[in-house]
Coordinates of C-alpha atoms in Angstrom, one line a residue:
M746 CA 95.2 101.8 119.2
R747 CA 93.4 104.3 117.0
D748 CA 91.2 106.8 118.7
Q749 CA 87.9 105.5 117.3
R750 CA 85.6 104.2 120.0
S751 CA 83.4 101.2 120.5
F752 CA 79.7 101.7 120.8
S753 CA 76.5 100.0 121.9
I754 CA 73.8 98.7 119.6
I755 CA 71.3 100.6 121.8
E756 CA 73.1 103.9 120.9
I757 CA 73.4 103.3 117.2
S758 CA 69.7 102.4 117.1
Q759 CA 68.9 105.8 118.4
V760 CA 71.3 107.6 116.0
L761 CA 69.9 105.9 112.9
N762 CA 66.6 107.6 113.5
Q763 CA 68.2 111.1 113.5
S764 CA 69.5 113.6 110.9
D765 CA 72.4 113.1 108.5
D766 CA 74.4 115.7 110.5
L767 CA 74.1 113.6 113.7
L768 CA 75.1 110.4 111.8
H769 CA 78.1 112.2 110.4
S770 CA 79.1 113.1 113.9
F771 CA 78.6 109.5 115.0
L772 CA 80.9 108.3 112.2
K773 CA 83.5 110.9 113.1
L774 CA 83.7 109.2 116.5
H775 CA 83.4 105.6 115.4
D776 CA 84.3 105.0 111.7
F777 CA 87.8 103.6 111.8
E778 CA 88.6 104.9 108.4
Y779 CA 87.3 108.4 108.9
N780 CA 89.4 110.8 106.8
Y781 CA 90.1 113.7 109.1
S782 CA 92.1 115.7 106.6
K783 CA 89.1 115.8 104.2
N784 CA 86.5 115.5 107.0
T785 CA 84.8 112.6 105.2
E786 CA 83.7 109.2 106.3
Q787 CA 84.7 105.9 104.8
I788 CA 81.2 104.4 105.5
S789 CA 78.8 106.9 104.1
V790 CA 75.7 108.1 106.0
A791 CA 73.5 106.4 103.4
E792 CA 75.4 103.1 103.8
L793 CA 75.1 103.3 107.6
R794 CA 71.3 103.7 107.3
T795 CA 71.2 100.2 105.6
Y796 CA 72.4 98.8 108.9
K797 CA 69.0 99.7 110.5
A798 CA 67.1 96.5 109.8
L799 CA 69.9 94.3 111.3
I800 CA 70.2 96.6 114.3
D801 CA 66.4 96.3 114.9
H802 CA 66.7 92.5 114.8
L803 CA 69.5 92.6 117.4
L804 CA 67.3 94.7 119.7
T805 CA 64.2 92.5 119.4
L806 CA 66.3 89.5 120.5
K807 CA 66.4 90.9 124.1
L808 CA 70.1 90.5 124.3
T809 CA 71.8 91.6 127.5
S810 CA 73.4 95.0 127.7
D811 CA 76.8 93.3 127.7
Q812 CA 75.9 91.4 124.5
L813 CA 74.8 94.7 122.9
D814 CA 77.9 96.6 123.9
G815 CA 81.5 96.8 122.5
F816 CA 80.9 97.0 118.7
Y817 CA 83.4 98.6 116.2
L818 CA 82.7 100.1 112.8
G819 CA 84.6 99.9 109.6
L820 CA 88.0 98.5 110.8
K821 CA 90.3 98.0 107.8
L822 CA 93.3 95.8 107.7
K823 CA 95.8 97.6 105.5
D824 CA 99.1 96.3 104.2
Q825 CA 98.5 93.4 101.8
A826 CA 95.2 92.4 103.2
D827 CA 93.3 95.6 102.3
T828 CA 90.2 94.1 104.0
Q829 CA 87.5 96.1 105.7
F830 CA 85.0 94.8 108.2
D831 CA 81.5 96.4 108.5
L832 CA 80.7 95.6 112.1
L833 CA 82.8 93.8 114.7
K834 CA 82.2 92.7 118.3
P835 CA 85.4 91.2 119.9
S836 CA 85.6 89.4 123.1
Q837 CA 88.4 87.4 124.7
D838 CA 88.4 84.5 122.2
T839 CA 85.4 85.1 120.0
I840 CA 84.8 87.8 117.5
I841 CA 81.5 88.4 115.7
N842 CA 81.7 89.9 112.2
F843 CA 78.5 91.3 110.5
E844 CA 78.8 92.2 106.8
I845 CA 75.8 94.0 105.3
K846 CA 75.0 93.4 101.6
S847 CA 72.2 94.6 99.3
D848 CA 72.0 91.4 97.2
E849 CA 71.9 87.7 97.8
P850 CA 75.2 85.9 98.6
H851 CA 77.3 85.1 95.5
K852 CA 80.8 83.9 94.8
K853 CA 82.5 87.2 95.7
V854 CA 80.5 87.4 99.0
L855 CA 81.6 83.9 99.8
E856 CA 85.2 84.7 99.0
Q857 CA 85.0 87.7 101.3
A858 CA 83.6 85.6 104.1
K859 CA 86.5 83.1 103.7
D860 CA 89.0 85.9 103.8
H861 CA 87.4 87.5 106.8
Y862 CA 87.4 84.2 108.7
R863 CA 91.1 83.6 107.8
F864 CA 92.2 87.1 108.8
L865 CA 90.2 87.2 112.1
R866 CA 91.5 83.7 113.0
F867 CA 95.0 85.2 113.4
A868 CA 93.8 87.3 116.3
F869 CA 90.8 85.3 117.7
S870 CA 90.4 81.6 118.1
N871 CA 86.7 81.6 117.3
P872 CA 85.7 84.0 114.5
I873 CA 82.0 83.9 113.6
I874 CA 81.1 85.5 110.2
F875 CA 77.5 86.6 109.3
E876 CA 76.4 88.1 106.0
Y877 CA 73.1 90.1 106.2
V878 CA 71.2 90.7 103.0
A879 CA 69.3 93.9 103.6
S880 CA 67.1 93.8 100.6
K881 CA 65.6 90.4 101.6
D882 CA 66.1 90.7 105.4
Q883 CA 68.0 87.4 105.4
L884 CA 70.9 86.3 107.6
F885 CA 73.6 83.8 106.5
I886 CA 76.4 82.3 108.6
Y887 CA 79.7 81.2 107.2
S888 CA 80.7 77.5 107.8
N889 CA 84.5 77.1 107.6
A890 CA 84.2 73.3 107.6
D891 CA 82.1 73.4 104.4
S892 CA 83.3 76.7 102.9
K893 CA 79.7 77.7 102.5
L894 CA 77.3 80.4 103.5
I895 CA 74.3 78.8 105.2
P896 CA 70.9 80.5 105.9
S897 CA 70.5 81.3 109.6
Q898 CA 67.8 82.3 112.0
F899 CA 68.4 85.6 113.9
S900 CA 67.7 83.7 117.1
V901 CA 71.1 81.9 117.0
L902 CA 72.6 85.2 118.0
T903 CA 71.2 84.9 121.4
Q904 CA 73.6 81.9 122.1
L905 CA 76.5 83.1 119.9
M906 CA 76.8 86.7 120.9
P907 CA 79.5 87.0 123.6
N908 CA 78.4 88.2 127.1
N909 CA 81.5 90.5 127.3
H910 CA 83.6 92.5 125.0
S911 CA 87.3 93.4 124.6
S912 CA 89.6 95.8 122.8
I913 CA 90.1 95.5 119.0
E914 CA 93.8 96.2 119.6
K915 CA 95.2 92.8 118.8
L916 CA 93.5 92.8 115.4
E917 CA 94.7 96.3 114.7
K918 CA 98.3 95.3 115.5
L919 CA 98.3 92.5 112.9
S920 CA 100.9 93.2 110.2
R921 CA 101.4 91.4 106.9
S922 CA 104.2 89.3 108.5
D923 CA 101.4 87.8 110.8
Y924 CA 99.0 86.8 108.1
L925 CA 101.2 86.2 105.1
V926 CA 102.5 82.6 105.3
S927 CA 106.1 82.0 104.2
P928 CA 106.2 78.5 102.7
Y929 CA 109.8 77.8 103.7
N930 CA 109.7 79.5 107.1
Q931 CA 106.2 78.3 108.0
P932 CA 105.8 74.9 106.2
K933 CA 103.1 73.6 108.6
E934 CA 100.9 76.7 108.1
F935 CA 101.4 76.5 104.3
L936 CA 100.4 72.8 104.2
R937 CA 97.3 73.7 106.2
R938 CA 96.6 76.3 103.5
Q939 CA 96.6 79.2 105.9
Y940 CA 97.3 81.6 103.1
E941 CA 95.6 83.2 100.2
L942 CA 96.8 84.2 96.8
T943 CA 96.4 87.7 95.3
D944 CA 94.3 88.2 92.2
N945 CA 97.5 88.6 90.2
Q946 CA 98.8 85.2 91.5
K947 CA 95.4 83.5 90.9
S948 CA 95.3 84.8 87.3
I949 CA 98.8 83.4 86.6
R950 CA 97.9 80.1 88.3
T951 CA 94.8 79.7 86.1
E952 CA 96.8 80.3 82.9
I953 CA 99.5 77.8 83.8
L954 CA 97.1 75.1 85.0
K955 CA 95.5 75.0 81.5
N956 CA 98.6 73.2 80.3
K957 CA 99.9 69.7 80.8
V958 CA 103.3 70.4 79.2
G959 CA 105.4 73.5 78.4
A960 CA 107.7 76.0 80.0
F961 CA 106.5 78.9 82.1
A962 CA 108.4 81.6 84.0
V963 CA 107.2 83.8 86.8
K964 CA 109.4 86.9 87.4
G965 CA 109.1 89.4 90.2
G966 CA 111.0 91.2 92.9
P967 CA 111.5 90.3 96.5
G968 CA 108.3 89.7 98.4
T969 CA 106.1 89.4 95.3
G970 CA 105.1 85.8 96.3
K971 CA 106.9 83.8 93.6
T972 CA 107.6 80.8 95.8
R973 CA 104.1 80.8 97.4
L974 CA 102.6 80.7 93.9
L975 CA 105.1 78.0 92.7
L976 CA 104.3 75.7 95.6
D977 CA 100.5 76.4 95.4
L978 CA 100.7 75.4 91.7
V979 CA 102.5 72.1 92.7
S980 CA 99.8 71.5 95.3
K981 CA 97.0 72.1 92.8
I982 CA 98.6 69.8 90.1
Q983 CA 99.1 67.0 92.7
N984 CA 95.5 67.2 93.7
A985 CA 94.4 66.9 90.1
M986 CA 97.0 64.2 89.2
P987 CA 97.9 62.3 92.4
D988 CA 100.3 60.0 90.6
C989 CA 102.4 62.7 89.0
S990 CA 106.1 63.0 90.0
V991 CA 107.5 66.4 90.9
G992 CA 111.1 67.5 90.9
M993 CA 112.3 70.7 92.3
I994 CA 115.7 72.4 91.7
M995 CA 116.7 75.0 94.2
G996 CA 118.8 78.0 93.4
A997 CA 119.6 78.4 97.1
K998 CA 120.9 75.9 99.7
P999 CA 117.8 74.1 101.0
G1000 CA 117.2 74.7 104.7
P1001 CA 115.1 72.7 107.2
G1002 CA 111.8 74.4 106.1
Q1003 CA 112.4 73.6 102.4
I1004 CA 113.3 70.0 103.2
E1005 CA 110.3 69.6 105.5
L1006 CA 107.9 71.0 102.9
A1007 CA 109.4 68.9 100.0
T1008 CA 109.1 65.7 102.1
S1009 CA 105.5 66.5 103.1
M1010 CA 104.5 67.3 99.5
N1011 CA 106.4 64.3 98.1
I1012 CA 108.7 66.5 96.0
H1013 CA 112.1 65.3 94.8
L1014 CA 114.3 68.2 96.0
E1015 CA 117.8 68.9 94.7
W1016 CA 120.2 71.8 95.2
F1017 CA 121.8 72.8 91.8
Y1018 CA 125.2 72.8 93.5
F1019 CA 125.2 69.0 93.4
L1020 CA 123.9 68.6 89.9
K1021 CA 125.9 68.2 86.7
D1022 CA 122.7 67.5 84.7
L1023 CA 119.1 66.6 85.2
S1024 CA 119.4 62.8 84.9
S1025 CA 118.3 62.3 88.5
M1026 CA 115.0 64.1 87.5
S1027 CA 114.4 62.1 84.3
S1028 CA 111.3 60.3 85.7
C1029 CA 109.6 63.6 86.8
D1030 CA 106.4 64.7 85.1
I1031 CA 106.8 68.2 86.5
L1032 CA 110.0 70.2 87.1
V1033 CA 110.0 73.5 89.1
F1034 CA 113.0 75.8 89.6
D1035 CA 113.1 78.2 92.5
E1036 CA 115.5 81.1 92.4
S1037 CA 116.3 80.2 88.8
Q1038 CA 118.6 83.3 88.4
R1039 CA 121.2 81.4 90.5
I1040 CA 120.9 78.1 88.6
P1041 CA 123.6 77.4 85.9
S1042 CA 122.4 78.0 82.3
T1043 CA 123.4 74.5 81.4
L1044 CA 120.6 73.0 83.6
I1045 CA 118.1 75.6 82.5
K1046 CA 118.8 74.9 78.8
E1047 CA 118.6 71.1 79.4
A1048 CA 115.2 71.6 81.0
L1049 CA 113.9 73.7 78.2
D1050 CA 114.8 71.1 75.6
K1051 CA 112.3 68.8 77.4
S1052 CA 109.6 71.4 77.7
D1053 CA 107.5 69.8 74.9
Q1054 CA 107.3 66.6 77.0
I1055 CA 106.8 67.8 80.6
L1056 CA 105.5 70.8 82.6
E1057 CA 108.2 73.2 83.7
I1058 CA 107.9 76.3 85.9
F1059 CA 110.7 78.8 86.7
N1060 CA 110.8 81.5 89.4
V1061 CA 113.3 84.2 88.6
D1062 CA 114.4 87.7 89.6
K1063 CA 117.4 89.2 87.8
D1064 CA 118.2 91.4 90.7
Q1065 CA 118.6 88.7 93.3
V1066 CA 122.0 87.5 92.3
V1067 CA 125.1 87.4 94.6
H1068 CA 127.9 86.3 92.2
P1069 CA 129.3 88.0 89.1
D1070 CA 128.8 84.7 87.1
E1071 CA 125.1 84.8 88.0
Q1072 CA 124.9 88.4 86.8
T1073 CA 126.6 87.5 83.5
A1074 CA 124.5 84.4 82.9
N1075 CA 121.3 86.6 83.1
I1076 CA 118.9 83.6 83.4
Q1077 CA 115.9 85.9 83.4
G1078 CA 117.0 87.3 80.0
L1079 CA 117.5 83.8 78.7
L1080 CA 114.0 82.7 79.7
E1081 CA 112.4 85.9 78.4
E1082 CA 114.1 85.6 75.0
D1083 CA 113.3 81.9 74.5
N1084 CA 110.1 81.6 72.5
R1085 CA 109.3 78.2 74.1
V1086 CA 108.8 80.1 77.5
K1087 CA 105.7 82.0 78.4
V1088 CA 106.6 84.7 81.0
F1089 CA 104.4 86.1 83.7
E1090 CA 105.2 89.0 86.0
L1091 CA 104.3 89.6 89.7
K1092 CA 104.7 93.3 90.0
K1093 CA 103.7 94.2 93.6
S1094 CA 105.5 93.2 96.8
I1095 CA 103.0 91.6 99.1
R1096 CA 105.4 90.5 101.8
I1097 CA 107.3 93.8 102.5
N1098 CA 105.1 96.5 103.9
P1099 CA 105.1 99.7 101.8
S1100 CA 107.0 101.9 104.2
L1101 CA 109.8 99.3 104.5
N1102 CA 109.9 98.8 100.8
H1103 CA 110.4 102.6 100.2
F1104 CA 113.1 102.7 102.9
Q1105 CA 115.0 99.8 101.2
K1106 CA 115.0 101.7 97.9
R1107 CA 116.1 105.0 99.5
L1108 CA 118.9 103.2 101.4
F1109 CA 120.6 102.0 98.3
D1110 CA 119.8 105.0 96.2
K1111 CA 118.8 108.3 97.8
H1112 CA 117.1 109.4 94.5
A1113 CA 115.5 106.1 93.7
A1114 CA 112.5 106.4 91.3
H1115 CA 109.1 105.8 92.9
A1116 CA 110.6 105.7 96.4
Q1117 CA 108.8 108.1 98.8
F1118 CA 110.1 109.7 102.0
L1119 CA 107.7 108.3 104.7
D1120 CA 108.0 108.1 108.5
F1121 CA 109.9 104.8 108.1
R1122 CA 108.7 103.6 111.5
D1123 CA 109.6 100.0 110.6
A1124 CA 113.2 100.9 110.0
S1125 CA 115.9 102.0 112.4
V1126 CA 119.6 102.6 112.7
S1127 CA 122.1 102.0 115.6
F1128 CA 125.7 102.9 116.0
F1129 CA 128.5 101.0 117.8
A1130 CA 132.2 101.7 118.0
D1131 CA 133.0 99.0 120.6
K1132 CA 132.9 95.5 119.2
D1133 CA 132.2 93.9 122.6
L1134 CA 129.2 96.1 123.2
L1135 CA 128.1 95.4 119.6
N1136 CA 128.1 91.7 120.2
Q1137 CA 126.3 92.1 123.6
Y1138 CA 123.6 94.1 121.8
L1139 CA 123.2 91.6 119.0
D1140 CA 123.1 88.7 121.6
E1141 CA 120.0 90.5 123.0
K1142 CA 118.5 90.9 119.6
R1143 CA 119.0 87.3 118.7
S1144 CA 117.3 86.3 122.0
Q1145 CA 114.3 88.2 120.8
D1146 CA 114.1 86.2 117.6
W1147 CA 115.7 88.8 115.3
V1148 CA 117.7 87.3 112.5
I1149 CA 121.2 88.8 112.1
L1150 CA 122.4 88.7 108.5
E1151 CA 125.8 89.4 107.0
P1152 CA 127.4 88.7 103.6
D1153 CA 129.0 85.3 103.4
E1154 CA 132.5 84.8 104.7
Y1155 CA 135.0 83.6 102.1
V1156 CA 138.0 81.4 102.9
T1157 CA 140.8 81.6 100.2
R1158 CA 142.0 78.3 98.9
Q1159 CA 145.7 79.2 98.8
T1160 CA 146.2 80.8 102.2
G1161 CA 143.1 79.8 104.1
S1162 CA 142.6 83.5 105.1
V1163 CA 139.0 84.7 105.7
K1164 CA 137.6 87.5 103.6
H1165 CA 134.7 89.5 104.7
E1166 CA 134.8 88.1 108.2
H1167 CA 131.6 88.4 110.1
L1168 CA 131.4 91.1 112.8
Y1169 CA 129.1 88.9 114.8
L1170 CA 129.8 85.2 115.6
Y1171 CA 126.2 84.1 115.2
S1172 CA 125.3 86.0 112.0
T1173 CA 123.6 84.0 109.3
D1174 CA 125.1 83.9 105.8
V1175 CA 123.0 85.7 103.3
K1176 CA 123.3 82.9 100.7
D1177 CA 121.7 80.5 103.2
V1178 CA 118.5 82.5 103.4
I1179 CA 117.8 83.4 99.8
G1180 CA 114.2 82.8 99.1
Q1181 CA 113.2 82.9 102.8
E1182 CA 111.7 85.7 104.8
F1183 CA 111.8 86.7 108.4
K1184 CA 109.7 89.1 110.5
N1185 CA 112.6 91.2 112.0
V1186 CA 116.0 91.4 110.5
V1187 CA 119.3 93.1 111.5
I1188 CA 121.9 93.9 108.8
L1189 CA 125.4 95.0 109.7
F1190 CA 127.4 97.7 107.9
D1191 CA 131.0 98.3 108.7
Q1192 CA 133.5 101.1 107.8
Y1193 CA 133.7 100.0 104.2
V1194 CA 130.1 100.9 103.4
H1195 CA 129.6 104.5 102.1
Y1196 CA 127.8 106.7 99.7
E1197 CA 129.1 107.8 96.3
D1198 CA 126.9 110.1 94.3
D1199 CA 124.1 109.3 96.8
K1200 CA 124.3 105.6 96.0
L1201 CA 125.4 103.0 98.5
Q1202 CA 128.8 101.5 97.7
Y1203 CA 131.1 98.9 99.3
R1204 CA 134.9 99.3 98.9
K1205 CA 137.2 96.9 100.8
P1206 CA 140.7 96.0 99.7
G1207 CA 141.4 92.4 98.6
F1208 CA 139.6 89.7 96.6
Y1209 CA 136.0 88.8 97.4
P1210 CA 134.2 86.6 94.9
Y1211 CA 130.6 87.8 95.6
L1212 CA 128.8 91.0 94.8
E1213 CA 128.8 92.8 98.2
L1214 CA 126.0 95.2 97.5
Q1215 CA 123.8 92.4 96.2
M1216 CA 124.5 90.5 99.4
F1217 CA 123.3 93.5 101.4
Y1218 CA 120.2 93.8 99.1
Q1219 CA 119.4 90.2 99.7
A1220 CA 119.8 90.6 103.4
I1221 CA 117.5 93.6 103.8
T1222 CA 114.8 92.2 101.5
R1223 CA 114.4 89.1 103.7
A1224 CA 112.5 91.3 106.2
S1225 CA 108.8 91.5 106.1
N1226 CA 108.1 93.7 109.1
T1227 CA 111.1 95.5 110.6
V1228 CA 114.7 96.2 109.7
E1229 CA 117.4 97.5 111.9
V1230 CA 120.7 98.7 110.3
V1231 CA 123.5 98.4 112.8
V1232 CA 126.5 100.5 111.8
Y1233 CA 129.9 99.6 113.2
N1234 CA 132.7 102.2 113.4
N1235 CA 131.3 104.4 110.6
E1236 CA 130.0 107.7 111.9
V1237 CA 129.5 109.3 108.4
L1238 CA 127.3 106.4 107.2
Y1239 CA 125.2 106.5 110.4
L1240 CA 124.6 110.3 109.8
E1241 CA 123.6 109.6 106.2
I1242 CA 121.1 106.9 107.2
Q1243 CA 119.7 109.0 110.0
R1244 CA 118.9 111.8 107.4
I1245 CA 117.0 109.3 105.3
L1246 CA 115.0 108.1 108.3
T1247 CA 114.2 111.6 109.5
A1248 CA 113.8 113.3 106.1
T1249 CA 110.0 113.7 106.5
R1250 CA 110.3 115.1 110.0
D1251 CA 113.1 117.4 109.0
R1252 CA 111.1 118.7 106.1
E1253 CA 108.1 119.4 108.3
R1254 CA 110.3 121.2 110.8
K1255 CA 111.7 123.4 108.0
D1256 CA 108.2 124.1 106.7
R1257 CA 107.2 125.2 110.2
E1258 CA 110.2 127.4 110.5
K1259 CA 109.5 128.9 107.0
I1260 CA 105.9 129.6 108.0
S1261 CA 107.0 131.2 111.2
E1262 CA 109.5 133.4 109.3
L1263 CA 106.8 134.4 106.7
T1264 CA 104.3 135.0 109.5
A1265 CA 106.8 137.3 111.2
K1266 CA 107.4 139.2 108.0
I1267 CA 103.6 139.6 107.4
H1268 CA 103.2 140.9 110.9
S1269 CA 106.1 143.4 110.4
L1270 CA 104.7 144.6 107.1
K1271 CA 101.2 145.0 108.6
T1272 CA 102.8 147.1 111.4
Q1273 CA 104.7 149.3 108.8
L1274 CA 101.5 149.7 106.8
E1275 CA 99.6 150.9 109.9
E1276 CA 102.3 153.5 110.5
Y1277 CA 101.8 154.9 107.0
Q1278 CA 98.0 155.0 107.3

């Protein structure tokens, strides 16, 4: 938990009557986003003074000291959420959120209230959201059942304000993997609409929904939310046209989550592997293609020839291929070059936290552009030389709901020999999880993984039909929260990855050593100067 402290409404009521210097000191203790490096607050002194009228109301209600205690100021959910709360009072199950506004509630204020309710709901079963309009001294309460802000009397706070308070820690600990719903891994949560689209996704959705027919492609890297947007579009279209028929062609083998979601949404689901053509989808009004970069060009072209009759939406990422034929087909290029297709781009990863995203880039290319050296607390590396101990360790990880991923095994047709045999019996094949996401992922590197010219390479004798590095790339980008690289029998690689993970700390140590060295030289020069004076 961060060092910022809770406070009592009684205390802040006293502080608000004092000097700006005192308010600045109060914020230094209580503003969660206080910038200590610049010695500046996130909530300005002037803004904090606008809280005074609300604070005065709370005092006049004759709330108990327990009801007035345990408030937090300016907590911000980072990662994808990027949401800040003005004033919070948490208790065991209930959390009260006050947002202070200068104008009457409008659409953006309502959207903020919805977002706050959704995010707080992940940590507390009973979030209560109030919007206080300072200019008119009015209080509004958010009704989740009606999705409305309703005028409220201040007196309701007497009953709603909890008689105890608790730590804000469980809200602080939320990560994007807690509040970003993966449609295929969390189908029930998706169907209950426990998710929100980014402004980028909403903008693309608006443009596509203007059309009844035509071909549209959404391109973007891992974690940008292509699938979430695709299925949200289907849901919106079905609400507008209940009788429409939807067909979905998957570029990856459908798992239980995909099948459950398709069944619940009345989507005709097919894996491209079993399709020679699209005749089984001939009655569909809408065709959607997930992981299009893995779908044969014959099916893509057949669909595009019907794009003047039906609505077609393609999700695609040229980098998420695992077979040379997929790379050669370049389905993303095909879609981008066809003038019948309007292409949109999702640029920012919203699933993968920034630190993990930078580590992934550095792991594959130590000099990757736009990849920073951070503390990489969400990535780790482990070393094993004994296979039995490795398996024992992975058994424990698996029992803790970590997903262990390895490139697919390949059995040769002529001899039946296994190529790229798994190190661990219960590893999941990478191809089976394309398009899915997991909170915590283990990837396994053996003695054939190494660096050449600071780029990760894989060199193992014998035929293997898949792109090994792309398999590893797919594996690591399935993680939304934490990745552990387990290195087997490859000491050199372990040392290389360790240097990536500790680069920031090593640089700081070298900087300290250099400062100490220069300080010693300055002291020596000063001593010599004194001798000559």
